[in-house]
Short mmCIF file of C-alpha atoms and ligand atoms in Angstrom, two decimals:
data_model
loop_
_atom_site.label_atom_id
_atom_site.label_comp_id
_atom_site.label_asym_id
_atom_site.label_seq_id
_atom_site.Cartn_x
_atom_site.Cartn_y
_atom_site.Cartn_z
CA UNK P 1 114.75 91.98 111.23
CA UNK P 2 111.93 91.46 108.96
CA UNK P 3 108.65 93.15 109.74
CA UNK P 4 105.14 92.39 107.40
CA UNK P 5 102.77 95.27 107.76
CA UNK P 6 99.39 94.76 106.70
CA UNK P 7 96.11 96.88 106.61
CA UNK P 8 92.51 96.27 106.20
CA UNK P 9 90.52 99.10 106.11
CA UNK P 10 88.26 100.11 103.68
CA UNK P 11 88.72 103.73 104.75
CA UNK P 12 91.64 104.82 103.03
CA UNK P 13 93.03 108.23 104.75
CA UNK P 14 90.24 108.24 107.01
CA UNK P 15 91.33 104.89 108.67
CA UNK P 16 92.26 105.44 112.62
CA UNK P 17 93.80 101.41 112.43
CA UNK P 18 96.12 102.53 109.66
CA UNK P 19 97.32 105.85 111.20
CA UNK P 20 98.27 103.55 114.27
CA UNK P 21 99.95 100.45 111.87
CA UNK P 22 102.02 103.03 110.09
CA UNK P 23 102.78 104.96 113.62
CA UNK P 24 104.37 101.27 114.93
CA UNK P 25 106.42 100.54 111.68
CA UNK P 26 108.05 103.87 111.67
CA UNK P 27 108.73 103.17 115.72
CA UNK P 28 109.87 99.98 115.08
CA UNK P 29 111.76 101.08 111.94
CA UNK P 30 113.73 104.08 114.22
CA UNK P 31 114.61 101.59 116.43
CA UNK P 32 115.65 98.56 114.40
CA UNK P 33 118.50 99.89 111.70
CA UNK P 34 117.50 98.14 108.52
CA UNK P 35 114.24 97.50 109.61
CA UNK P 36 112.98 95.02 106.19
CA UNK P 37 109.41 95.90 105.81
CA UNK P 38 106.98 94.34 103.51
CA UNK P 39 103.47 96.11 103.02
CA UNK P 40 100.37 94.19 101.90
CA UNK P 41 97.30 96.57 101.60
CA UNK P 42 94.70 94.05 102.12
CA UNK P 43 91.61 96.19 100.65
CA UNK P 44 93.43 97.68 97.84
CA UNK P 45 94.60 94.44 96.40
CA UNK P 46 92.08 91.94 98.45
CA UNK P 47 92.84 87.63 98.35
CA UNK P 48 89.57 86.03 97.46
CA UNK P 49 87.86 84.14 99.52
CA UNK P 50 89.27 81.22 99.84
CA UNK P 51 88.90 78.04 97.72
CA UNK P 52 90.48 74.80 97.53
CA UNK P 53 93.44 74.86 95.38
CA UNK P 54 93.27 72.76 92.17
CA UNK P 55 95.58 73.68 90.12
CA UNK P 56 99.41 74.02 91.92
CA UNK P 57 100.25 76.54 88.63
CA UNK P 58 96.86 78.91 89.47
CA UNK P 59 97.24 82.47 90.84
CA UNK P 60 95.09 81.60 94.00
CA UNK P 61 97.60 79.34 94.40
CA UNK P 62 100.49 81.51 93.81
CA UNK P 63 99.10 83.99 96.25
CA UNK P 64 98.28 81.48 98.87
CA UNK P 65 102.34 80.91 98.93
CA UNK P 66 103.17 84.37 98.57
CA UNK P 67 101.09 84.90 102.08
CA UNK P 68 102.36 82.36 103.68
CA UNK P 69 105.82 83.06 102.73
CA UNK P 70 105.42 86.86 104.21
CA UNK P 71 104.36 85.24 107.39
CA UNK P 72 106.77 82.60 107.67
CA UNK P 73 109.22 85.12 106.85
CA UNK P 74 108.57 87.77 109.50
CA UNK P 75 109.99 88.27 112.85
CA UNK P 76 107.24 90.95 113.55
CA UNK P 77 103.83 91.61 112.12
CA UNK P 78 101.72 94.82 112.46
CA UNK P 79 98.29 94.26 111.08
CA UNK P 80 95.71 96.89 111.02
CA UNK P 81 92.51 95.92 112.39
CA UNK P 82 89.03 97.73 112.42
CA UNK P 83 86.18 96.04 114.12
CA UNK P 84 83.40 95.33 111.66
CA UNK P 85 80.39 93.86 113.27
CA UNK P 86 81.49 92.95 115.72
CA UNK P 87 84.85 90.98 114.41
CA UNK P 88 86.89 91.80 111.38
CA UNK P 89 87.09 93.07 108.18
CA UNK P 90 86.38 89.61 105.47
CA UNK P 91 89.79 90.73 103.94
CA UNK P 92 91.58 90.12 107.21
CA UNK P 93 89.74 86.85 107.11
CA UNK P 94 90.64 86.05 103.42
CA UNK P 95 94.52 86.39 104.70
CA UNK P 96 93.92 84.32 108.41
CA UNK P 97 92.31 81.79 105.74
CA UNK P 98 96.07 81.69 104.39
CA UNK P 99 97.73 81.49 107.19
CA UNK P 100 96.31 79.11 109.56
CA UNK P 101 96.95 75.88 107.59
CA UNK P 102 97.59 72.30 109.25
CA UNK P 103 101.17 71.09 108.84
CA UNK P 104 102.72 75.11 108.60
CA UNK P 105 101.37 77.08 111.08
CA UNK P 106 99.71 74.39 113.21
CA UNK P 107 99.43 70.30 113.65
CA UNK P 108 97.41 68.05 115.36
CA UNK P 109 98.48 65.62 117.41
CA UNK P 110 97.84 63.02 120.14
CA UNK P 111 98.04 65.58 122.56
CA UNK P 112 95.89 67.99 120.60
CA UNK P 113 96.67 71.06 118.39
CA UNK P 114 99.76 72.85 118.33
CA UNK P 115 101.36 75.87 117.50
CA UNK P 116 104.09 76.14 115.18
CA UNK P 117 104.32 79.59 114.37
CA UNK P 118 106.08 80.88 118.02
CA UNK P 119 108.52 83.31 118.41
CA UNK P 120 107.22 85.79 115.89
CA UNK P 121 105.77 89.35 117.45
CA UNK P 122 102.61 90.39 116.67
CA UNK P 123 101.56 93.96 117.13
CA UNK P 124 97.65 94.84 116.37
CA UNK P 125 96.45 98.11 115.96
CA UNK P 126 92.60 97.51 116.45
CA UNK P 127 90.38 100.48 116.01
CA UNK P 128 86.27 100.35 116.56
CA UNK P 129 83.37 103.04 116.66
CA UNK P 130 82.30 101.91 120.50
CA UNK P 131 83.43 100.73 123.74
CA UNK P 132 83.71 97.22 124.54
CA UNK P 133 87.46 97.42 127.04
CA UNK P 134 84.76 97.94 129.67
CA UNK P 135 81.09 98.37 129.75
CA UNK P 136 77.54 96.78 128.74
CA UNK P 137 79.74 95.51 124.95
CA UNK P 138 82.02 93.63 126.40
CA UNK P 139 80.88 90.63 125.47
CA UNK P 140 80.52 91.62 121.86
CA UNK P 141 83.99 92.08 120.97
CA UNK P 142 84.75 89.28 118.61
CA UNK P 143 87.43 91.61 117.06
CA UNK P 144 90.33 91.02 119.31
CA UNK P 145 89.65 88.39 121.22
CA UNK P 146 89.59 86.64 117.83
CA UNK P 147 92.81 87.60 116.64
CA UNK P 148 94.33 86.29 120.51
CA UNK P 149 92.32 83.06 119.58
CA UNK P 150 93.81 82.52 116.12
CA UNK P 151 97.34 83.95 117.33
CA UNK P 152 97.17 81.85 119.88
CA UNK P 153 96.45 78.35 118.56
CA UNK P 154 99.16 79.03 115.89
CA UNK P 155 101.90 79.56 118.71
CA UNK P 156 101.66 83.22 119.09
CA UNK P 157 100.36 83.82 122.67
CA UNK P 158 101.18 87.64 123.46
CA UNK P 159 99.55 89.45 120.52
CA UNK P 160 100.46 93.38 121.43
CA UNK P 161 97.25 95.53 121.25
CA UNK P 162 97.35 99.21 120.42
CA UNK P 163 93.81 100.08 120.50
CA UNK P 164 91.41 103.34 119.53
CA UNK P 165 88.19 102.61 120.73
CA UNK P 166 85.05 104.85 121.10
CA UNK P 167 85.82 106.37 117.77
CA UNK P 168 82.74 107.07 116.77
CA UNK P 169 81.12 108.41 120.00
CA UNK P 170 82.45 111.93 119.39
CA UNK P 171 84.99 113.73 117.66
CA UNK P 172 86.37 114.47 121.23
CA UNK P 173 86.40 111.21 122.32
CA UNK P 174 88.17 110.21 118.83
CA UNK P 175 90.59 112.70 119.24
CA UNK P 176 91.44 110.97 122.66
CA UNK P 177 90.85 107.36 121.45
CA UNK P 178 93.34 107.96 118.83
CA UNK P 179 95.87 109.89 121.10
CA UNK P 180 95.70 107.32 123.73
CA UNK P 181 96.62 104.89 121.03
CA UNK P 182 99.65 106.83 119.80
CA UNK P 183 100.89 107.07 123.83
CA UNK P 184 100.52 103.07 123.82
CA UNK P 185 102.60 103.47 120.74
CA UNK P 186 105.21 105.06 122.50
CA UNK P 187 105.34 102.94 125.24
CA UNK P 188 105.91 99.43 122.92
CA UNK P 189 109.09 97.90 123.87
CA UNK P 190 111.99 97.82 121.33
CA UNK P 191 112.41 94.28 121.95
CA UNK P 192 113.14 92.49 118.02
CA UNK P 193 110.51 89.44 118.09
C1 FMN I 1 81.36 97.96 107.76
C2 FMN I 1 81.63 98.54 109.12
C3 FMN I 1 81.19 97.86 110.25
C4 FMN I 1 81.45 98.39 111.51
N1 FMN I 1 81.06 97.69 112.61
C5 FMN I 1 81.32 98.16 113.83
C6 FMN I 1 80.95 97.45 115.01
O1 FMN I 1 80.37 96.36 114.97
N2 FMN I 1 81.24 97.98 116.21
C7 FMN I 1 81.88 99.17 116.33
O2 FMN I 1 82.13 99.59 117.46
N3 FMN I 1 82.26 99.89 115.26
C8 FMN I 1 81.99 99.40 114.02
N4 FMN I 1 82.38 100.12 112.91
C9 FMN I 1 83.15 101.35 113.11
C10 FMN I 1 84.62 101.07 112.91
O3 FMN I 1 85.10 100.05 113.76
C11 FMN I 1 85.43 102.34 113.17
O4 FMN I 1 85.01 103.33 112.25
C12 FMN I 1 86.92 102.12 113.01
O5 FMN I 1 87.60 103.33 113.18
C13 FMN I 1 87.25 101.53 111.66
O6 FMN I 1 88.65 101.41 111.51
P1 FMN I 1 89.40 102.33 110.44
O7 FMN I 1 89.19 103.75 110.91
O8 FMN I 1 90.81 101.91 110.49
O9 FMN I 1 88.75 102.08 109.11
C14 FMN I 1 82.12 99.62 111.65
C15 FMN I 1 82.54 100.30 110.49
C16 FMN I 1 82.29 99.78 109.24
C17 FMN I 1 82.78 100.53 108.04
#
């Protein structure tokens, strides 16, 4: 089973969302003997944004591949997702920029778009300062309703949430937020993809 972790926060040890990615690889890896994981830190080595590719030999190029060869490649992917106003981090968006391309991941067709990425697993640990499950913010979460969105059109209809939210309300509320998380951890099924 191949499994593509990826983080985005800018946060480094401080980073609730990749406390919780690493927390479902190791589950997933005690679970799954042989467990092939590949890691791409998306702030410590970030894509550009993206551009149109003009030359097939150029490293944007090269990387553009290289993503969409991780993805293709995976059976599950954990991705590490803060909210940042309101949606996510650009670097997460530099990589969906990769991934959601017309003829790979998704075509159109007489009957409209469709999804040709299905059957992989994707597991997001999505981590934000406030509330927005329930509550006057609802309506502002463009985080992970995003990530269903784009999931979704490429094929991938049950994206897994683990989710730490309130974070920043208080360090007891954190402290719950986060442990809440780690329970919904535990409770992830073992099933592969
Ligand atoms: C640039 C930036 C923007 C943020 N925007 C929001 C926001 O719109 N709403 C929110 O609830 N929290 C926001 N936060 C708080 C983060 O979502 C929160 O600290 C979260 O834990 C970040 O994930 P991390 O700990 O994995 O880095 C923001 C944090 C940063 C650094």
């Amino acid at each position: 089973m191949k499994l593509l972790h990826l983080d985005a926060s800018s946060l480094g040890q401080h980073s609730v969302s990749r406390e919780l990615t690493a927390a479902v690889v190791a589950k997933l890896a005690r679970e799954h003997a042989g467990l092939d994981v590949t890691y791409r830190d998306l702030t410590a080595q970030p894509l550009p944004h993206w551009t149109p590719v003009v030359d097939a030999a150029s490293e944007a190029a090269r990387l553009g591949e290289a993503v969409m060869d991780e993805f293709l490649a995976a059976d599950v992917v954990v991705i590490g997702a803060p909210m940042y106003n309101f949606s996510i981090p650009s670097q997460l968006k530099a990589w969906l920029d990769r991934v959601l391309v017309a003829g790979k991941t998704f075509s159109y067709g007489e009957s409209g778009p469709k999804g040709l990425a299905g059957g992989k697993r994707v597991i997001v640990a999505s981590s934000r300062g406030g509330i927005y499950s329930s509550g006057p913010a609802t309506g502002f979460d463009f985080q992970e309703s995003y990530l269903r969105a784009v999931f979704g059109f490429i094929g991938i209809a049950n994206v897994e949430f683990v989710r730490a939210e309130g974070v920043n309300v208080s360090a007891e509320h954190k402290t719950n937020a986060v442990a809440s998380a780690h329970d919904s951890i535990g409770n992830l099924t073992t099933k592969a993809a």
